[in-house]
Amino acid sequence: MDKPDPSSVPVSSNFGATSRSLPIALLRARERIMVPIREMLQQSGISEQQWRILRVLDEADGMEQTAIAHAACLQLPSLTRILKSMEADGLVARKTDEADRRRTVVTITAEGRSLIARHRARNAEIFATIEAEFGREKLDLLLDLLDELQQTRI
Amino acid sequence: MDKPDPSSVPVSSNFGATSRSLPIALLRARERIMVPIREMLQQSGISEQQWRILRVLDEADGMEQTAIAHAACLQLPSLTRILKSMEADGLVARKTDEADRRRTVVTITAEGRSLIARHRARNAEIFATIEAEFGREKLDLLLDLLDELQQTRI
DNA sequence: ACATAATGGTTGACATAGCAACTAATATTA
DNA sequence: TAATATTAGTTGCTATGTCAACCATTATGT
């Protein structure tokens, strides 16, 4: 449980070379992490995308959509539609910037913040578990490597 | 760009806490990697999901759909529909297992293998670039960590 | 000023994601 | 052996991903 001993790896999950494929490895790791998070979010009936948007806005409210899309890793067309339903659900509010009427400023509502607050404890618990099982140093190392990879010029 | 109350906003620069969020970090890193791959695949008009399926089948032909879904990190309902169009395009073939008529055995066609072959050089080039820019040791370390994370009991 | 380009965002079309309900075939159990 | 459960896959529904075309607004070049 401490070392990635190859002999301890179940033979049934032998994926050959694809297991060393970076895109697939990133995908598999993410799917693994998202299981408990999706379970958590299902109680509020919001998607993981909506959760990302709320967290981004909670950190820096009053953002333009392009900035949100970048921060939450969403395509602008997707964001347009997601925000539309989130606005209808009263989680966010949108208003056009009067100085530059192309821009739209999105703010999180009290209800949006309340939703985040309701899940904060469980969210922290999930990641505390990951940290405990996986190890804090390795987690930090992984985050560093991911951040670096994302900034790599390809 | 000025905020009315800077103290209410954690950071003016983007992504404070979300930059250390594992799901988002995994997503961002993956999106970064996929840019040149999507560009490559667009020349054949196939999706990254179809590419994953072809690569999995190329490694171990004659798989059942559940196994493919697991290996290619796809939902079974998605796989059903994707395979349907791939079969129509002549990239794969499906036949029901006569021993257990619930099962379907999927094989890659010559055309499917040819498509992989056409992209193998460029694919290798992309990952050689990543390896060169990011570093071989770090890449190996990252893959090890991702593999380990994916096997972590959460 | 005028035409043109660039920017921010929206919409359309189609493929995939994700959940639930469903069918058909096989296994299990009373 | 009949009833039930399990497994493999399919289908329906809705949301999101992705690309392209588009609109409105602002910036830029001549």
Short mmCIF file of C-alpha atoms in Angstrom, two decimals, chain A residues 19-145:
data_model
loop_
_atom_site.label_atom_id
_atom_site.label_comp_id
_atom_site.label_asym_id
_atom_site.label_seq_id
_atom_site.Cartn_x
_atom_site.Cartn_y
_atom_site.Cartn_z
CA SER A 19 -1.34 2.59 -18.87
CA ARG A 20 1.74 4.68 -19.68
CA SER A 21 -0.21 6.97 -21.94
CA LEU A 22 -0.33 10.38 -20.33
CA PRO A 23 -3.82 11.40 -21.52
CA ILE A 24 -5.35 8.11 -20.43
CA ALA A 25 -3.49 8.12 -17.12
CA LEU A 26 -4.73 11.63 -16.39
CA LEU A 27 -8.24 10.59 -17.30
CA ARG A 28 -8.24 7.47 -15.14
CA ALA A 29 -6.84 9.27 -12.13
CA ARG A 30 -9.45 11.98 -12.48
CA GLU A 31 -12.32 9.55 -12.86
CA ARG A 32 -11.16 7.88 -9.69
CA ILE A 33 -11.15 11.12 -7.73
CA MET A 34 -14.47 12.31 -9.08
CA VAL A 35 -16.49 9.33 -7.85
CA PRO A 36 -17.02 10.60 -4.29
CA ILE A 37 -17.32 14.20 -5.47
CA ARG A 38 -20.08 13.38 -7.93
CA GLU A 39 -21.80 11.48 -5.18
CA MET A 40 -21.60 14.55 -2.98
CA LEU A 41 -22.85 16.95 -5.65
CA GLN A 42 -25.74 14.73 -6.59
CA GLN A 43 -27.37 15.65 -3.31
CA SER A 44 -27.68 19.24 -4.53
CA GLY A 45 -28.52 18.29 -8.08
CA ILE A 46 -25.65 20.28 -9.57
CA SER A 47 -23.01 19.10 -12.00
CA GLU A 48 -19.28 19.08 -11.44
CA GLN A 49 -19.03 21.92 -13.97
CA GLN A 50 -21.45 24.03 -11.98
CA TRP A 51 -19.47 23.19 -8.85
CA ARG A 52 -16.25 24.39 -10.51
CA ILE A 53 -17.94 27.63 -11.57
CA LEU A 54 -19.26 28.29 -8.09
CA ARG A 55 -15.87 27.66 -6.53
CA VAL A 56 -14.15 29.95 -9.01
CA LEU A 57 -16.66 32.71 -8.34
CA ASP A 58 -16.42 32.14 -4.63
CA GLU A 59 -12.70 32.85 -4.88
CA ALA A 60 -12.99 35.89 -7.14
CA ASP A 61 -16.48 37.21 -7.62
CA GLY A 62 -17.55 39.45 -10.45
CA MET A 63 -15.65 37.76 -13.26
CA GLU A 64 -16.21 37.93 -16.98
CA GLN A 65 -17.25 34.78 -18.71
CA THR A 66 -14.01 34.31 -20.61
CA ALA A 67 -12.08 34.44 -17.36
CA ILE A 68 -14.47 31.99 -15.73
CA ALA A 69 -14.17 29.62 -18.66
CA HIS A 70 -10.40 29.73 -18.37
CA ALA A 71 -10.35 29.27 -14.62
CA ALA A 72 -12.98 26.53 -14.54
CA CYS A 73 -11.57 24.78 -17.61
CA LEU A 74 -14.75 25.10 -19.64
CA GLN A 75 -15.45 26.02 -23.21
CA LEU A 76 -17.16 29.37 -23.65
CA PRO A 77 -20.17 27.87 -25.45
CA SER A 78 -20.63 25.39 -22.61
CA LEU A 79 -20.31 28.14 -20.05
CA THR A 80 -22.97 30.23 -21.77
CA ARG A 81 -25.49 27.44 -21.43
CA ILE A 82 -24.48 26.38 -17.94
CA LEU A 83 -24.67 29.93 -16.63
CA LYS A 84 -28.08 30.29 -18.19
CA SER A 85 -29.45 27.43 -16.14
CA MET A 86 -27.51 28.49 -13.05
CA GLU A 87 -29.02 31.95 -13.35
CA ALA A 88 -32.46 30.39 -13.64
CA ASP A 89 -31.70 28.38 -10.50
CA GLY A 90 -30.67 31.55 -8.66
CA LEU A 91 -27.06 30.47 -8.11
CA VAL A 92 -25.45 33.30 -10.08
CA ALA A 93 -26.40 36.68 -11.54
CA ARG A 94 -25.26 38.28 -14.78
CA LYS A 95 -25.15 41.89 -15.87
CA THR A 96 -23.57 43.52 -18.90
CA ASP A 97 -20.66 45.82 -18.21
CA GLU A 98 -21.82 49.33 -19.05
CA ALA A 99 -18.28 50.51 -19.82
CA ASP A 100 -17.84 47.79 -22.43
CA ARG A 101 -21.16 46.37 -23.42
CA ARG A 102 -19.61 43.26 -24.94
CA ARG A 103 -18.61 42.04 -21.53
CA THR A 104 -20.81 40.28 -19.01
CA VAL A 105 -19.99 40.31 -15.33
CA VAL A 106 -21.04 37.23 -13.39
CA THR A 107 -21.54 37.25 -9.65
CA ILE A 108 -22.37 34.49 -7.23
CA THR A 109 -25.59 34.87 -5.27
CA ALA A 110 -26.17 34.24 -1.57
CA GLU A 111 -27.86 31.01 -2.55
CA GLY A 112 -24.77 30.03 -4.53
CA ARG A 113 -22.51 30.70 -1.57
CA SER A 114 -24.87 28.81 0.67
CA LEU A 115 -24.66 25.79 -1.62
CA ILE A 116 -20.88 25.88 -1.44
CA ALA A 117 -21.01 26.19 2.32
CA ARG A 118 -23.27 23.16 2.61
CA HIS A 119 -20.68 20.99 0.84
CA ARG A 120 -17.49 22.47 2.23
CA ALA A 121 -17.21 20.03 5.12
CA ARG A 122 -17.80 16.93 3.04
CA ASN A 123 -15.47 18.25 0.34
CA ALA A 124 -12.70 18.75 2.86
CA GLU A 125 -13.35 15.29 4.21
CA ILE A 126 -12.97 13.70 0.79
CA PHE A 127 -9.64 15.36 0.18
CA ALA A 128 -8.46 14.65 3.68
CA THR A 129 -9.09 10.99 2.93
CA ILE A 130 -7.18 11.20 -0.32
CA GLU A 131 -4.34 12.94 1.46
CA ALA A 132 -4.31 10.32 4.18
CA GLU A 133 -4.40 7.36 1.79
CA PHE A 134 -2.14 8.77 -0.87
CA GLY A 135 0.20 10.80 1.25
CA ARG A 136 0.59 14.53 1.64
CA GLU A 137 4.06 14.79 0.12
CA LYS A 138 3.11 12.74 -2.91
CA LEU A 139 -0.04 14.80 -3.35
CA ASP A 140 1.94 18.02 -3.27
CA LEU A 141 4.47 16.57 -5.65
CA LEU A 142 1.71 15.48 -8.00
CA LEU A 143 0.10 18.92 -7.94
CA ASP A 144 3.45 20.53 -8.64
CA LEU A 145 4.10 18.23 -11.57
#
